CSV table of C-alpha atoms in Angstrom, one decimal:
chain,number,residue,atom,x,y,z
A,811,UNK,CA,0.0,0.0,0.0
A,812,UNK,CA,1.1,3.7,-0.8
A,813,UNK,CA,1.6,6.1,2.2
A,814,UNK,CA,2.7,9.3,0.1
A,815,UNK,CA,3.9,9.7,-3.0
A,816,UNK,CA,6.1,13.4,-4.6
A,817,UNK,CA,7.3,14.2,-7.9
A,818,UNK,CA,9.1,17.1,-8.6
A,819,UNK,CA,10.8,18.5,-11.4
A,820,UNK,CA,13.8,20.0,-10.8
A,821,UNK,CA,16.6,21.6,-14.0
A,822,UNK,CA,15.0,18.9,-16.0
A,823,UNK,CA,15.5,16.4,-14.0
A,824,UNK,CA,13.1,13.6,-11.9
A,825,UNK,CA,12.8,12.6,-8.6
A,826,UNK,CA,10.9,10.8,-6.4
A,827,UNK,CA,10.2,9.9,-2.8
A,828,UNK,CA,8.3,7.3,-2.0
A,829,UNK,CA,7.5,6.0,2.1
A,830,UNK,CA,5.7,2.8,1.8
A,831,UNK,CA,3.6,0.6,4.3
A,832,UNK,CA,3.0,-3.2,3.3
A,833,UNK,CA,2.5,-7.0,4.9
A,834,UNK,CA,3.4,-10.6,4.1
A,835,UNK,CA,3.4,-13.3,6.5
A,836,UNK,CA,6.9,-13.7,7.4
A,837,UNK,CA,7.9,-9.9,7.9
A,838,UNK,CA,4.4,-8.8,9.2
A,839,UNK,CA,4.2,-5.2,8.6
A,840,UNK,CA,6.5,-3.5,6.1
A,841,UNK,CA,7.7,0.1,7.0
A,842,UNK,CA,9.8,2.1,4.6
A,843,UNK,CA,11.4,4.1,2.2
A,844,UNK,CA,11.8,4.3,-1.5
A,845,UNK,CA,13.7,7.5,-3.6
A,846,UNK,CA,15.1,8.1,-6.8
A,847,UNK,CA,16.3,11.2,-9.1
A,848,UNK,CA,17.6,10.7,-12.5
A,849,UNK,CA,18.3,13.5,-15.2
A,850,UNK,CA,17.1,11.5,-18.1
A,851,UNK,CA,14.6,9.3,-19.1
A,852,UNK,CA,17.3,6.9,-20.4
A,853,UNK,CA,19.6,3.9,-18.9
A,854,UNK,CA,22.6,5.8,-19.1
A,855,UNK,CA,21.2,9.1,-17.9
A,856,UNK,CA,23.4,10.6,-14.3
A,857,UNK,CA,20.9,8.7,-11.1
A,858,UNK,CA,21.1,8.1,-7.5
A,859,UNK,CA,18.6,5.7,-6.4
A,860,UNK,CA,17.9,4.8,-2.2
A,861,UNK,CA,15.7,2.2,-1.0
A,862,UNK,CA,15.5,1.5,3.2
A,863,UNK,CA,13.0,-1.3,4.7
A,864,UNK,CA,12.4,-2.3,8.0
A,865,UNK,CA,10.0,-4.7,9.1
A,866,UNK,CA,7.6,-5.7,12.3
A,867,UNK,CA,9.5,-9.3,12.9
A,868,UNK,CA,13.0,-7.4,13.2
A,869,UNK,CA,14.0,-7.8,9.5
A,870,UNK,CA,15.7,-4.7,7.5
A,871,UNK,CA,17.8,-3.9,4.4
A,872,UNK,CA,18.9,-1.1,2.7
A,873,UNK,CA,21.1,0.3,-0.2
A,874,UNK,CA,22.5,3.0,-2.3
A,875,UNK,CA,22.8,3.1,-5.7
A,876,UNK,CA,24.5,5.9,-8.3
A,877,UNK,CA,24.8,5.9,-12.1
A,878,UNK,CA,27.1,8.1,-14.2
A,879,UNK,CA,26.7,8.4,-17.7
A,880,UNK,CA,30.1,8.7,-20.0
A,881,UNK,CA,32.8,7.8,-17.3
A,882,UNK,CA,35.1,6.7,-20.1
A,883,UNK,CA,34.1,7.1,-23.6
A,884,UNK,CA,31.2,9.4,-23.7
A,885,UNK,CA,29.7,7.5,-26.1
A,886,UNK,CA,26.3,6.1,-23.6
A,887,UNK,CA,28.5,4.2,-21.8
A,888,UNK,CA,28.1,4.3,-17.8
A,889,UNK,CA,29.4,3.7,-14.5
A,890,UNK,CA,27.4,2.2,-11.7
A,891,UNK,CA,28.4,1.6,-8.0
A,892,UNK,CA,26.2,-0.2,-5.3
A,893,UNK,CA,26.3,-0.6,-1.7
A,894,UNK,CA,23.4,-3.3,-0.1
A,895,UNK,CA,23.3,-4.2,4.1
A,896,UNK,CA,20.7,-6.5,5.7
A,897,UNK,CA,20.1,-8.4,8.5
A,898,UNK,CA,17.4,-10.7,7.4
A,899,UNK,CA,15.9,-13.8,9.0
A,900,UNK,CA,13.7,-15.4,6.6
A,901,UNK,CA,11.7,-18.9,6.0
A,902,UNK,CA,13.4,-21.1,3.1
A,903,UNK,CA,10.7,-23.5,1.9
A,904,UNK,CA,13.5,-25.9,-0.3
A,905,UNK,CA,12.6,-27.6,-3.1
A,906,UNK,CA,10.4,-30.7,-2.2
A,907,UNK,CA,7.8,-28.4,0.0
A,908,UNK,CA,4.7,-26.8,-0.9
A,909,UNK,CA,4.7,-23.1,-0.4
A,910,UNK,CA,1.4,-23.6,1.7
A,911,UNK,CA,3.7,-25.6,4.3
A,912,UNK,CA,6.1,-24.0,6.9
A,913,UNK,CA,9.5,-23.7,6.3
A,914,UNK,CA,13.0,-23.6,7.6
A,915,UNK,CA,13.7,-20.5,9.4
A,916,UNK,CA,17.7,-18.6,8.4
A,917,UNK,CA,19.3,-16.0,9.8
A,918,UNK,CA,20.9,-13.5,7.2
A,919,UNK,CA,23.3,-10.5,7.6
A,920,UNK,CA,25.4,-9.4,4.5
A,921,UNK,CA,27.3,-6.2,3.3
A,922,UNK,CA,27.6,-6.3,-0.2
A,923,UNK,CA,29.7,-3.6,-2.5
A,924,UNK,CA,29.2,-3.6,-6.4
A,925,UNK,CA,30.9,-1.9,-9.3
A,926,UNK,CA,30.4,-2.0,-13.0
A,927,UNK,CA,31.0,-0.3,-15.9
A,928,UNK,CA,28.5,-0.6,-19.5
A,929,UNK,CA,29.2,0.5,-23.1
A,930,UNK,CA,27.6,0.1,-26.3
A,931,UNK,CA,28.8,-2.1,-28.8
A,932,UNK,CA,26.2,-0.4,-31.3
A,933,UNK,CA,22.2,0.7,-31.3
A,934,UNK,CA,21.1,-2.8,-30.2
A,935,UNK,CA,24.2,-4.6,-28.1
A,936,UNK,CA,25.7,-3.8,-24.6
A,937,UNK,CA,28.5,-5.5,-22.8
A,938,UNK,CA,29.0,-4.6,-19.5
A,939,UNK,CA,31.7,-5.8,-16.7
A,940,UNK,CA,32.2,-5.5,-12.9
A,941,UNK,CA,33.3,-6.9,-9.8
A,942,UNK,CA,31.7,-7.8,-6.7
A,943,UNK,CA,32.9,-7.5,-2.6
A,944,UNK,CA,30.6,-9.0,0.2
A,945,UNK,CA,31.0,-10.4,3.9
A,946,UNK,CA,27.5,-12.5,5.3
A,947,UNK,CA,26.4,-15.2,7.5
A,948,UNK,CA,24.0,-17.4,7.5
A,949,UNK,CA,23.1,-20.0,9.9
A,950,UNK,CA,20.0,-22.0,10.3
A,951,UNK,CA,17.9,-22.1,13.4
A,952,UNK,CA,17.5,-26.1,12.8
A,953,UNK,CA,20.1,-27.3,10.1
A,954,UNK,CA,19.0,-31.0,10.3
A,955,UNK,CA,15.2,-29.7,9.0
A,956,UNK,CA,14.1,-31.8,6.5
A,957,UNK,CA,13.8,-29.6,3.7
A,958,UNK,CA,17.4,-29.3,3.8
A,959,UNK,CA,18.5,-32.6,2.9
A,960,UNK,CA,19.6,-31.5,0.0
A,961,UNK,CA,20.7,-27.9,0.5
A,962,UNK,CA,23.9,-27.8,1.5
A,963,UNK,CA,24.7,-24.1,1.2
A,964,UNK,CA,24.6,-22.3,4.6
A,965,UNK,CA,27.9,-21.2,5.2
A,966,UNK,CA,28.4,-17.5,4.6
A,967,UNK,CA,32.4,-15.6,5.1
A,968,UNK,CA,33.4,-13.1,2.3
A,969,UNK,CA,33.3,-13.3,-1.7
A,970,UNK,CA,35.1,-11.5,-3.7
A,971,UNK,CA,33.8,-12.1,-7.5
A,972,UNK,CA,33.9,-10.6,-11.3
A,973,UNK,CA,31.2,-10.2,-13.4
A,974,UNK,CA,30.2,-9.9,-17.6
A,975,UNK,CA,27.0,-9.2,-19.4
A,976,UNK,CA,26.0,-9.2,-22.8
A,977,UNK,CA,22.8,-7.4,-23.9
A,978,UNK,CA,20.1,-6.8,-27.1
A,979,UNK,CA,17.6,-4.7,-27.1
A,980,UNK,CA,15.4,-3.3,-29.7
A,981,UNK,CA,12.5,-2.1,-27.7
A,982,UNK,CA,10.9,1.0,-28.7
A,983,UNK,CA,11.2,2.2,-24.9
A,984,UNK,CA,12.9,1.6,-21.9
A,985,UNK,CA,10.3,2.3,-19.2
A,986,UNK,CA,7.1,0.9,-21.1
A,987,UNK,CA,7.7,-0.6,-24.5
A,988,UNK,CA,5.0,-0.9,-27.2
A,989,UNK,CA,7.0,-3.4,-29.4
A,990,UNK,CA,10.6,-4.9,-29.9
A,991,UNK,CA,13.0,-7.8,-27.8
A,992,UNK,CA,15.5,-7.7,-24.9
A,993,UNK,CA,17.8,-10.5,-24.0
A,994,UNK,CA,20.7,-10.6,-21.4
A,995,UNK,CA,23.0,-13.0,-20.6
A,996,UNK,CA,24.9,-13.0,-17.8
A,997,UNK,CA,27.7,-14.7,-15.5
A,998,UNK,CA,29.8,-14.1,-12.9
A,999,UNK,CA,33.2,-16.1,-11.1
A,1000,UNK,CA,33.9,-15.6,-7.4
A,1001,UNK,CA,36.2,-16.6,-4.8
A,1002,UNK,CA,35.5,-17.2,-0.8
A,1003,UNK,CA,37.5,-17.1,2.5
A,1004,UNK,CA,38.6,-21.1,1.5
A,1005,UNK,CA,40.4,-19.8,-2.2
A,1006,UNK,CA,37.5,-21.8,-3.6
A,1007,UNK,CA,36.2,-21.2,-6.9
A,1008,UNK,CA,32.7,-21.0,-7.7
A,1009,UNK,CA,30.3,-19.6,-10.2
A,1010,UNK,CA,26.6,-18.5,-11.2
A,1011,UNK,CA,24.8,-17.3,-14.1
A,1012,UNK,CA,21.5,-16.2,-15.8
A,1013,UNK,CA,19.8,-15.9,-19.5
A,1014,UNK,CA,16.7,-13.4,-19.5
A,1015,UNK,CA,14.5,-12.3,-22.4
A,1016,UNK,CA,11.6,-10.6,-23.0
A,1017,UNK,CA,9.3,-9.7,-26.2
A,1018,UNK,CA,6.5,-6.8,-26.5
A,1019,UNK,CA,3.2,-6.9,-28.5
A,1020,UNK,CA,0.5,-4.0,-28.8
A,1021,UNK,CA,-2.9,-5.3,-29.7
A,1022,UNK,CA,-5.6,-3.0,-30.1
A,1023,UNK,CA,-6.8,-1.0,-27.5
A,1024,UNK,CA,-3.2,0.0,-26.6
A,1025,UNK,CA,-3.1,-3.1,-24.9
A,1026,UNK,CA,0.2,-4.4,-24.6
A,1027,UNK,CA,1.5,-8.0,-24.1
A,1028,UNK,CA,4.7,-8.7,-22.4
A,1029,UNK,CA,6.3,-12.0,-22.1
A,1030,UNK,CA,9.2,-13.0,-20.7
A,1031,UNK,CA,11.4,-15.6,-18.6
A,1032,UNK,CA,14.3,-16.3,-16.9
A,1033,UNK,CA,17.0,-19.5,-16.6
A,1034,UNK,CA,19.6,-19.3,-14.0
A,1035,UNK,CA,22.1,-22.2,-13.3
A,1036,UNK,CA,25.1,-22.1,-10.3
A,1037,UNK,CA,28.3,-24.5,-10.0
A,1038,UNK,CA,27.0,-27.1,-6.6
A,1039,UNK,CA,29.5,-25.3,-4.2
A,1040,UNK,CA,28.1,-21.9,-4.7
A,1041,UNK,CA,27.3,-20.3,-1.0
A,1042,UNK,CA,23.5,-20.4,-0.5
A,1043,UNK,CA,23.3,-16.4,-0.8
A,1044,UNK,CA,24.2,-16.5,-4.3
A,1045,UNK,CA,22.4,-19.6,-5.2
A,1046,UNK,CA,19.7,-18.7,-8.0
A,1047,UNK,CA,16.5,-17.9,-6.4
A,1048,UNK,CA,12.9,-16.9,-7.5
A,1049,UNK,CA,13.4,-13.6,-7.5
A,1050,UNK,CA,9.4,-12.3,-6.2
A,1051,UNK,CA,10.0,-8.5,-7.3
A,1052,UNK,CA,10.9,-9.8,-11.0
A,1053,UNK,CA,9.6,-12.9,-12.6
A,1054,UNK,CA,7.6,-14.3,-9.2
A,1055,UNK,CA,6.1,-11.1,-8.2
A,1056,UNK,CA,4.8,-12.2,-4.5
A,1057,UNK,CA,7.1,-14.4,-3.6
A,1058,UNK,CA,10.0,-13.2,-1.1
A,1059,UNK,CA,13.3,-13.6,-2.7
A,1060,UNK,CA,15.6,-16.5,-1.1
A,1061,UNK,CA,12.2,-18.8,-0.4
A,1062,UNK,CA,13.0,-21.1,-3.0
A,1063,UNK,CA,16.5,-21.5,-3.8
A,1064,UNK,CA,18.6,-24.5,-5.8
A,1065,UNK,CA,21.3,-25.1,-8.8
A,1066,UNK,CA,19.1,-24.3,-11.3
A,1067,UNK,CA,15.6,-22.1,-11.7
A,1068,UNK,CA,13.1,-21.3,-14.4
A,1069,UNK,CA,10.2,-19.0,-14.1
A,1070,UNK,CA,8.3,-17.2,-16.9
A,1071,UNK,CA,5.4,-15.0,-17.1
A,1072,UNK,CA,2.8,-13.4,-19.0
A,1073,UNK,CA,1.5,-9.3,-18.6
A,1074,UNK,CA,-1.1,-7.0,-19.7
A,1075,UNK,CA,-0.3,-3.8,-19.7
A,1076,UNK,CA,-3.3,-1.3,-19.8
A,1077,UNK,CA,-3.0,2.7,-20.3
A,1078,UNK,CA,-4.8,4.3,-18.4
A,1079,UNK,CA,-4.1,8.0,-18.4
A,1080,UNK,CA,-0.8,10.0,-19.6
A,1081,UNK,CA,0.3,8.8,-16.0
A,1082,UNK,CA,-1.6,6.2,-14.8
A,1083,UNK,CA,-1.9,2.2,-16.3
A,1084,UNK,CA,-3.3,-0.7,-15.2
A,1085,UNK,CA,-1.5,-4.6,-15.4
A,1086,UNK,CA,-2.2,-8.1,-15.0
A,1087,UNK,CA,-0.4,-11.1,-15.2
A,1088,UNK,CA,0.4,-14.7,-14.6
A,1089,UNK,CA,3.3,-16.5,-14.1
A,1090,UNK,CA,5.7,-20.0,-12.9
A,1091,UNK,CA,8.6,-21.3,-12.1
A,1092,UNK,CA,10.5,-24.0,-10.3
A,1093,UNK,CA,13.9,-24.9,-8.6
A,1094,UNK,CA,15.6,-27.9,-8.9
A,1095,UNK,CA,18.9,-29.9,-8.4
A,1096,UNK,CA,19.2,-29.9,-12.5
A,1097,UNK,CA,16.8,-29.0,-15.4
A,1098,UNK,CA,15.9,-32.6,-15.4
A,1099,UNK,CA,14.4,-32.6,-12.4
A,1100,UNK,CA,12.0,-29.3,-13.2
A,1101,UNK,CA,9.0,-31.9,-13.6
A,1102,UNK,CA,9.5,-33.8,-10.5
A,1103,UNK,CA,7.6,-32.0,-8.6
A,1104,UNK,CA,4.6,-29.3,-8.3
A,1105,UNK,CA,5.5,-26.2,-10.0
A,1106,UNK,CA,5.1,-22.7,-8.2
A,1107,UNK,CA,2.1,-20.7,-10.2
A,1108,UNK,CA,0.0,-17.7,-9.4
A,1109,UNK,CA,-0.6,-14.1,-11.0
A,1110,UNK,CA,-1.9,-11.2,-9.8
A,1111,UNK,CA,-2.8,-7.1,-10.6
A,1112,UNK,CA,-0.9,-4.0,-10.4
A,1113,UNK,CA,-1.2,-0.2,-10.8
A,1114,UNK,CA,1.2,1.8,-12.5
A,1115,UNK,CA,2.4,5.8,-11.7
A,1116,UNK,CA,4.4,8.3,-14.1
A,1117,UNK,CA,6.5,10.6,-12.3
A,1118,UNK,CA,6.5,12.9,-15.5
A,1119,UNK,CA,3.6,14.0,-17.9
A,1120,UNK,CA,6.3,14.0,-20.7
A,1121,UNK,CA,7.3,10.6,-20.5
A,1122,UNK,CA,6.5,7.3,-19.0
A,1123,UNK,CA,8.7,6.6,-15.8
A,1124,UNK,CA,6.8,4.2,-13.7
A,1125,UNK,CA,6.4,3.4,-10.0
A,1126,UNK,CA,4.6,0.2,-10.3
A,1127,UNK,CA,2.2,-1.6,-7.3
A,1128,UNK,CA,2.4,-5.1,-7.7
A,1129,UNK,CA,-0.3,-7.5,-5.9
A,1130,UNK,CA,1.1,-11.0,-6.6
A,1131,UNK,CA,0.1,-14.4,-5.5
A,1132,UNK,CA,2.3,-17.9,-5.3
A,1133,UNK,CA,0.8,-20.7,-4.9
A,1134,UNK,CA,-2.3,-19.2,-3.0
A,1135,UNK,CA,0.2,-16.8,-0.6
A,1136,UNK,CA,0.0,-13.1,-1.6
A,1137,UNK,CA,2.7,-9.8,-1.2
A,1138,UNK,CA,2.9,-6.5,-2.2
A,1139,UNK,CA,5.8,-5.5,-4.3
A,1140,UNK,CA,6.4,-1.6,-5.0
A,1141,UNK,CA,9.1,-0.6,-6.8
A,1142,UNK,CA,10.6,1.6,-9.7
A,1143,UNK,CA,10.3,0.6,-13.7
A,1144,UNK,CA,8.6,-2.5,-15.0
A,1145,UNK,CA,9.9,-6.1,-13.7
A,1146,UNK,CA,10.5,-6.9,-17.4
């Protein structure tokens, strides 16, 4: 649920302040704080982004985020730098559990530091390369619970890790796209405390139809695959304010993931817009054993705000269900 929401424009230039009130079951209520300010509509425009949370069963996380555009070349290429902190106890309900059952309760605190740098290789393809820096723990409150017979991955200690990307896109717009494809492929290699190599990585695409109306029909999907000595932070998760809106990131976690989802997007006004959508997904050991069991399914409706009469920057209110459980996800831009 919105508390307040302010949009100014300042030299040209956007931002936004969002405080925001929600509830799922394992936080209970949500208080925090959402802002942003960028100077263009575009990816490679100058921003600073914060977002703070805090919730009724003790949890919290924040970060800090800043863009700047033409750090080496000028030519729409652009630096970004990230600091995230948490402290995050959480339920992990594994692979062979319903999401309707209880599951395994974990205790999470990480500080995480990000930097990375993107450049055109032309109008369509980006390929963009960082590094990563980031000191948890993680310990179960029963680490002989059943649903982690096959989870091996609760250690935490510091990672140290590089990272590449490789993107296409041809959409006609970054922040709500009538028409055109995205795809990005990513991967990155890290190092722990033990000088042990491991690694993780992800392919994501979208496509964009209008039909008439000015309806228009997103779909889109997400693989993601780690080495089976990756630390359970980084394993590949269902990531619920993405491709399994509803679902709390780090719930279901494995080797491998798939999820994929279909959206209706709905103008409503110059600033307002309407969605729908469904979407699935599963976690397993290894593609082949996607079909074992039940997979994760729901949908759910959201509600779209432009910050700017000019052009369409969203805040989007997501109501998403999994599996019959429901949460609220509010954030910045579309989740595809």
């Amino acid at each position: 649920m919105l508390g307040l929401l302010q949009a100014q424009t300042v030299l040209a230039a956007d931002y936004i302040v969002l405080p925001v009130f929600g509830s799922q079951p394992d936080t209970g209520v949500q208080l925090g704080v959402a802002a942003i300010w960028e100077s263009e509509p575009v990816a490679d425009s100058y921003a600073v982004n914060l977002f703070l949370l805090g919730t009724e069963n003790r949890q919290a996380m924040g970060s800090v985020g800043l863009r700047i555009p033409g750090v080496v070349s000028g030519r729409r290429d652009y630096f970004e730098a990230e600091i995230h902190a948490s402290y995050f106890p959480n339920e992990f309900f594994g692979y062979r559990a319903t999401f309707l059952e209880d599951g395994a309760g974990y205790d999470e605190e990480t500080l995480r530091f990000r930097l990375a740098w993107s450049y055109p290789l032309d109008s369509r393809w980006r390929v963009g390369v960082g590094g990563i820096a980031a000191v948890s723990e993680v310990e179960f409150d029963d680490p002989q619970d059943p649903l982690l017979d096959d989870v091996a991955w609760t250690e935490g200690g510091r990672l140290f890790g590089l990272e590449g990307s490789l993107t296409r896109d041809s959409r006609d717009s970054m922040s709500w796209p009538t028409m055109g494809t995205w795809a990005r492929t990513e991967a990155t290699v890290a190092r722990d405390d033990d000088s042990e190599t491991f690694a993780w990585a992800s392919q994501s695409a979208a496509v964009y139809y209008q039909i008439p109306a000015d309806v228009i029909l997103a779909l889109g999907g997400q693989v993601q695959a780690a080495t089976d000595n990756t630390p359970f932070l980084y394993m590949p998760t269902l990531t619920g304010s993405q491709w399994m809106r509803g679902l709390r990131d780090g719930q279901y976690r494995h080797q491998t993931t798939v999820a994929t989802q279909l959206e209706a997007r709905l103008p409503l006004s110059p600033r307002f817009a309407a969605t729908t959508f469904v979407h699935t997904g599963q976690v397993a050991s290894n593609p082949g054993r996607w079909w074992d069991e039940d997979w994760k399914s729901g949908g759910g409706v959201g509600l779209r705000y432009s910050i700017s009469n000019e052009r369409r920057q969203n805040i989007r209110v997501d109501m998403g269900w999994v599996d019959g459980r429901g949460g609220l996800v509010i954030n910045f831009g579309e989740a595809f």
